[in-house]
Tab-separated table of C-alpha atoms in Angstrom:
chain	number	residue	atom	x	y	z
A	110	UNK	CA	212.036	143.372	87.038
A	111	UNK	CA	208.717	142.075	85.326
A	112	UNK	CA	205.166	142.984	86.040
A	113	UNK	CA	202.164	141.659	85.292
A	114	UNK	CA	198.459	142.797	85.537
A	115	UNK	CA	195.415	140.707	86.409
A	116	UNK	CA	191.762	142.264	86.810
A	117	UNK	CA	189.855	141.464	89.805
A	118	UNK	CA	186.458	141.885	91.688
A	119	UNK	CA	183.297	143.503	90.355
A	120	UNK	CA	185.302	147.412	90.788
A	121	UNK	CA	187.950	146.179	87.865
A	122	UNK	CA	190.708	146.564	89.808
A	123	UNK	CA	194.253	146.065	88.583
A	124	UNK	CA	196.375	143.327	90.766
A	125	UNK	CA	200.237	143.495	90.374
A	126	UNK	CA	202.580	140.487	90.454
A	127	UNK	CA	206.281	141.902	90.507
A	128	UNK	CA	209.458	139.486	90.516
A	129	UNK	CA	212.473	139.556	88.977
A	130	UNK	CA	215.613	137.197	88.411
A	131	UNK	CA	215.451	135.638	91.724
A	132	UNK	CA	211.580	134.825	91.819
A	133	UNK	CA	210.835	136.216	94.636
A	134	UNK	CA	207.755	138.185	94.492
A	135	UNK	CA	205.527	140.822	95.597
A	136	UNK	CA	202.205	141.066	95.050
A	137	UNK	CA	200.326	145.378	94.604
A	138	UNK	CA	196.650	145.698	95.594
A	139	UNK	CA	195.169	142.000	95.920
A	140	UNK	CA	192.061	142.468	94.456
A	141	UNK	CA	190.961	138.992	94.037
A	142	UNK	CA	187.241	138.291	95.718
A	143	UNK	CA	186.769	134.532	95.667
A	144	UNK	CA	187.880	131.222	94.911
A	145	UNK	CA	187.993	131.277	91.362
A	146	UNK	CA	189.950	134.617	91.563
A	147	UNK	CA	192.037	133.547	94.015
A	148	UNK	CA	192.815	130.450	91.908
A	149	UNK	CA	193.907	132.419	89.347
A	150	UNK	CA	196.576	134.461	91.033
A	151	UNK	CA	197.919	131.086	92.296
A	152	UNK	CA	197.971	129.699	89.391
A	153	UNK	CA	199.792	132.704	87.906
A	154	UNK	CA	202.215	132.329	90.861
A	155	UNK	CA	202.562	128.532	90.152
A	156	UNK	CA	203.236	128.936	86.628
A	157	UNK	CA	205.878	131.159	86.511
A	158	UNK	CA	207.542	129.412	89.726
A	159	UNK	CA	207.084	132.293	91.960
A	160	UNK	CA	207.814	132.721	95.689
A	161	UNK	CA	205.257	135.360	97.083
A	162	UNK	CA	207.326	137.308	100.260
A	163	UNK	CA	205.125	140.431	100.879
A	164	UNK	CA	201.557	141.546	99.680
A	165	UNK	CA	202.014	145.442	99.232
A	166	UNK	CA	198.923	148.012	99.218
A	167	UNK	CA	198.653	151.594	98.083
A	168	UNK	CA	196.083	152.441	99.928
A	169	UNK	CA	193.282	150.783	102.071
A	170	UNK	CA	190.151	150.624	99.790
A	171	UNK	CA	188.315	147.309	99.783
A	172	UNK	CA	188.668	146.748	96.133
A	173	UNK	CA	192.361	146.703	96.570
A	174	UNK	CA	192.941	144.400	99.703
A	175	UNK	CA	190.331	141.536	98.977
A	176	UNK	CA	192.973	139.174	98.222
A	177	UNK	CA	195.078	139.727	100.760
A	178	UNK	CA	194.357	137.478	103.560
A	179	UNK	CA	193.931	135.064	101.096
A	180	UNK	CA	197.717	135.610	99.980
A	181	UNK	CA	198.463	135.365	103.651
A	182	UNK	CA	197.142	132.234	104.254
A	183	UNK	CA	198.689	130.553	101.284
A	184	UNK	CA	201.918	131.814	101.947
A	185	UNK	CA	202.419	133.270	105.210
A	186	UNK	CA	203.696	136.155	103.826
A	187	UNK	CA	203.199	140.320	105.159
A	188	UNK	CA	200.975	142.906	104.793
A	189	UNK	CA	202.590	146.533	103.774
A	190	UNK	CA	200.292	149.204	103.924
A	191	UNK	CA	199.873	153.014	105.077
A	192	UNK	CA	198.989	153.508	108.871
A	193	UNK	CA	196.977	155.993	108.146
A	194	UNK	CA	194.531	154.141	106.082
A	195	UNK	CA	194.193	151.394	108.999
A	196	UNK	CA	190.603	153.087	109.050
A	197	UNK	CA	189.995	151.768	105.666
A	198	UNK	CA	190.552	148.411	106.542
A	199	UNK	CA	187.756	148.764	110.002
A	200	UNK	CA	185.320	150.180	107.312
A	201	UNK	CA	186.020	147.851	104.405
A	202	UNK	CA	182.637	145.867	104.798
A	203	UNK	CA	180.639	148.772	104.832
A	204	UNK	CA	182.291	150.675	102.128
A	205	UNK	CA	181.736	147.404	99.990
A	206	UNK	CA	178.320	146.680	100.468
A	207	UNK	CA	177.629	150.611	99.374
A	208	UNK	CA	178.877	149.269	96.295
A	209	UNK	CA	177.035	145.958	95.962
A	210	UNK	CA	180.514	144.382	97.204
A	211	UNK	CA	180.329	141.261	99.379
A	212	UNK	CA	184.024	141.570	101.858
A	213	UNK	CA	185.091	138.695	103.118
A	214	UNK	CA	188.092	138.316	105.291
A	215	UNK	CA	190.116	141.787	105.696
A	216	UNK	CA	193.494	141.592	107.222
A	217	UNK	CA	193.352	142.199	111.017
A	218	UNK	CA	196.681	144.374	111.608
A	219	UNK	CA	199.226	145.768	109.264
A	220	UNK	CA	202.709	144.198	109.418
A	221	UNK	CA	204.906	146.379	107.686
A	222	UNK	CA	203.666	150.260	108.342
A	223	UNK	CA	204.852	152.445	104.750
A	224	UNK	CA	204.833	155.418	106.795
A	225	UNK	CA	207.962	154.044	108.344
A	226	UNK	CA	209.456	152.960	105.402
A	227	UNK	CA	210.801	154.529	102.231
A	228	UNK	CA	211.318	151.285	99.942
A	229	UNK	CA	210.300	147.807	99.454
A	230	UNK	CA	212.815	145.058	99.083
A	231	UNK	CA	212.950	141.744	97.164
A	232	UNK	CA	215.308	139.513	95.436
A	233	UNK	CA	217.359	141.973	94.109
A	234	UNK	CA	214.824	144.847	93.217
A	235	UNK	CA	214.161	147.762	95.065
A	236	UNK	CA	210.807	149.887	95.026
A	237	UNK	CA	210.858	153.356	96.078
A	238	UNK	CA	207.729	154.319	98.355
A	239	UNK	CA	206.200	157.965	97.261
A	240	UNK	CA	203.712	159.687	99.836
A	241	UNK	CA	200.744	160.498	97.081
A	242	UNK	CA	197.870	161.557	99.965
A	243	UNK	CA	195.220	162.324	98.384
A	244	UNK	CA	192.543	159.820	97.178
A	245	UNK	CA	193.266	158.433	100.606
A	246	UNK	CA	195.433	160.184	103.375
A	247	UNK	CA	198.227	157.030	103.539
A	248	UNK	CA	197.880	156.510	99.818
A	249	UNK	CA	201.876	155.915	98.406
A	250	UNK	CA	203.304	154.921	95.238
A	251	UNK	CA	206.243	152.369	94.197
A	252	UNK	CA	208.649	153.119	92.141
A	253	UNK	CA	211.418	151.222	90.126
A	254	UNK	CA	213.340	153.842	88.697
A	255	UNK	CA	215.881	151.418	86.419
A	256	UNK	CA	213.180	149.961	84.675
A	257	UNK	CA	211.105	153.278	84.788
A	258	UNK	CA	207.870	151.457	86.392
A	259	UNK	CA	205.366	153.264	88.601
A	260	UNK	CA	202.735	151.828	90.698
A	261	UNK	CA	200.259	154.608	90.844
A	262	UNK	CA	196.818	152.933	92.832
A	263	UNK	CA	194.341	155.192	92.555
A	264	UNK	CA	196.035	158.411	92.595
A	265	UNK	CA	196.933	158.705	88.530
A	266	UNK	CA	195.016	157.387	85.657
A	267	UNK	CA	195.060	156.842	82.628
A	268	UNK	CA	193.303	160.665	81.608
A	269	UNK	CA	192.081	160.626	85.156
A	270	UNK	CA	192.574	161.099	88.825
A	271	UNK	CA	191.295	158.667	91.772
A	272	UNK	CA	188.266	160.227	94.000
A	273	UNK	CA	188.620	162.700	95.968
A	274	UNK	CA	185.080	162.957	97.504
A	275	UNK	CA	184.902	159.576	99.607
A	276	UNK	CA	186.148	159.634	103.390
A	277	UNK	CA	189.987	160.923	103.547
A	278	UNK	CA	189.832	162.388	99.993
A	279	UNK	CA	191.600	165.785	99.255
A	280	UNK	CA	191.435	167.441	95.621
A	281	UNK	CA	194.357	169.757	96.561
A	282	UNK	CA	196.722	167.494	98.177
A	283	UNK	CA	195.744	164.788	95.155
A	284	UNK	CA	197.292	167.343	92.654
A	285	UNK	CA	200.031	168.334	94.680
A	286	UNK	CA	200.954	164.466	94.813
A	287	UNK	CA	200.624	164.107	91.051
A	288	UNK	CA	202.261	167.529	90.020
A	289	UNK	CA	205.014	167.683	92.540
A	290	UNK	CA	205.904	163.887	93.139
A	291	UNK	CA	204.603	161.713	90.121
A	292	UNK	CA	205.474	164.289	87.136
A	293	UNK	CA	209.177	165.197	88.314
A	294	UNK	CA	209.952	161.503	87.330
A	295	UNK	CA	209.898	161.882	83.883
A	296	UNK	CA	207.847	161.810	80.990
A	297	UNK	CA	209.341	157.921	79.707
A	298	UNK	CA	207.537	156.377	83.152
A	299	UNK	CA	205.273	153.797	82.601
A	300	UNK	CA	202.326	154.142	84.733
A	301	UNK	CA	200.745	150.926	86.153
A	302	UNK	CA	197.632	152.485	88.086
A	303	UNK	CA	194.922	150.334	90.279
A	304	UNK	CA	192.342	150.541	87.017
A	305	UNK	CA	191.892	151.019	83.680
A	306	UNK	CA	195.313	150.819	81.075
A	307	UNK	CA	198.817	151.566	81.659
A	308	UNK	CA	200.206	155.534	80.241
A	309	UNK	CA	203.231	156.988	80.833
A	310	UNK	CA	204.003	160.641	82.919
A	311	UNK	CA	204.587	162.274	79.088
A	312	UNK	CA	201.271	160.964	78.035
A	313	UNK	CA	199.639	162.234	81.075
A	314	UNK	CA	201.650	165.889	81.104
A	315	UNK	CA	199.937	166.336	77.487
A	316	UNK	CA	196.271	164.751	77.592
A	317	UNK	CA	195.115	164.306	81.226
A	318	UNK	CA	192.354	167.209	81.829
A	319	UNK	CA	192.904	167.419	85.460
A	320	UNK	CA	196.604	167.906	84.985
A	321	UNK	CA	196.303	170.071	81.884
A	322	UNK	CA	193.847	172.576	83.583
A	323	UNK	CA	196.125	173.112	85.954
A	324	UNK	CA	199.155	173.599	84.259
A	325	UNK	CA	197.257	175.805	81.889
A	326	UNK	CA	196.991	177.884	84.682
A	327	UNK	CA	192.955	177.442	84.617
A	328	UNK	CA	192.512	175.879	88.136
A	329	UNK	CA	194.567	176.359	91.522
A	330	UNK	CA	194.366	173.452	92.637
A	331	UNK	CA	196.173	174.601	96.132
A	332	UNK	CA	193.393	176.751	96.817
């Protein structure tokens, strides 16, 4: 499997193109905001001789699904994404002019549903969808566990956590994603979140305040 990482929209946010030997791809969090984003991606996708099948979503927020009806009207292709952030997607103008944001086209209906689901398939690679409510209540993560690649959104980042104060956000049952789903998979995992640079699980265990507090014992974060 390969990955690679292009920053979109005026938020920063990280958009994932994942293939492997077959070139089929998927594309995690479409971020891309206008034309000369979304002639970047294609030309990413044309350079590398890519065939797009599904555009896959962590979660709802606008910064993360700009680029996806874009990506379905180039290539006719899906839209995966958590039912339970379908409210997200209703809201997405608003949410983006409160920050400065102009939305243009949001997808109109969710094809595949990832609380129905518990992987992604192309080619010949397999992606493990984890429940990580928190930031948002349908908020999940992909995992590849033979190349030890995890698709994190905005649940994990790099020394940080997503949000927990905007509409659907949950401080307790953000940890309790991170602590009991995320960490379990091994410190060698190479985190891929929705900004900022890539970590691993390790890195996080040792230097991540939010995680260290807790562990530490200093914060109950299920109270």
């Amino acid at each position: 499997m390969k990955t690679a990482s292009l920053t979109f929209n005026p938020i920063g946010e990280n958009t994932y193109i994942v293939w492997d030997e077959t070139s089929e791809a998927i594309i995690v969090d479409a971020g891309s905001c206008d034309e000369r984003e979304n002639a970047a991606l294609d030309d990413f996708i044309a350079r590398h001789g890519l065939r797009p099948v599904m555009a896959v979503n962590t979660h709802g927020h606008f910064d993360h699904v700009l680029g996806v009806s874009h990506l379905q009207q180039r290539y006719g292709i899906p839209f995966a994404l958590s039912g339970k952030d379908r409210f997200l997607l209703e809201n997405a103008q608003t949410s983006g002019s409160i920050f400065g944001v102009k939305v243009g086209a949001i997808p109109p209906t969710i094809d595949a549903d990832l609380d129905t689901t518990t992987e992604i398939r192309f080619g010949n690679t397999l992606l493990e969808v984890i429940p990580t409510p928190g930031h948002t209540p349908g908020h999940v993560a992909l995992y590849e566990p033979s190349a030890g690649v995890l698709f994190t959104g905005d649940t994990l980042f790099r020394e940080s956590i997503g949000r927990t104060d905007l509409p659907g956000g949950d401080y307790s049952w953000i940890m309790r994603s991170i602590l009991d789903r995320l960490l379990p998979l091994g410190d060698e995992v190479k985190v891929c979140p929705g900004h900022g640079p890539e970590t691993t699980l390790g890195h996080e265990a040792l230097y991540n305040p939010f995680i260290v507090e807790v562990l530490n014992n200093e914060v109950n974060y299920k109270g």
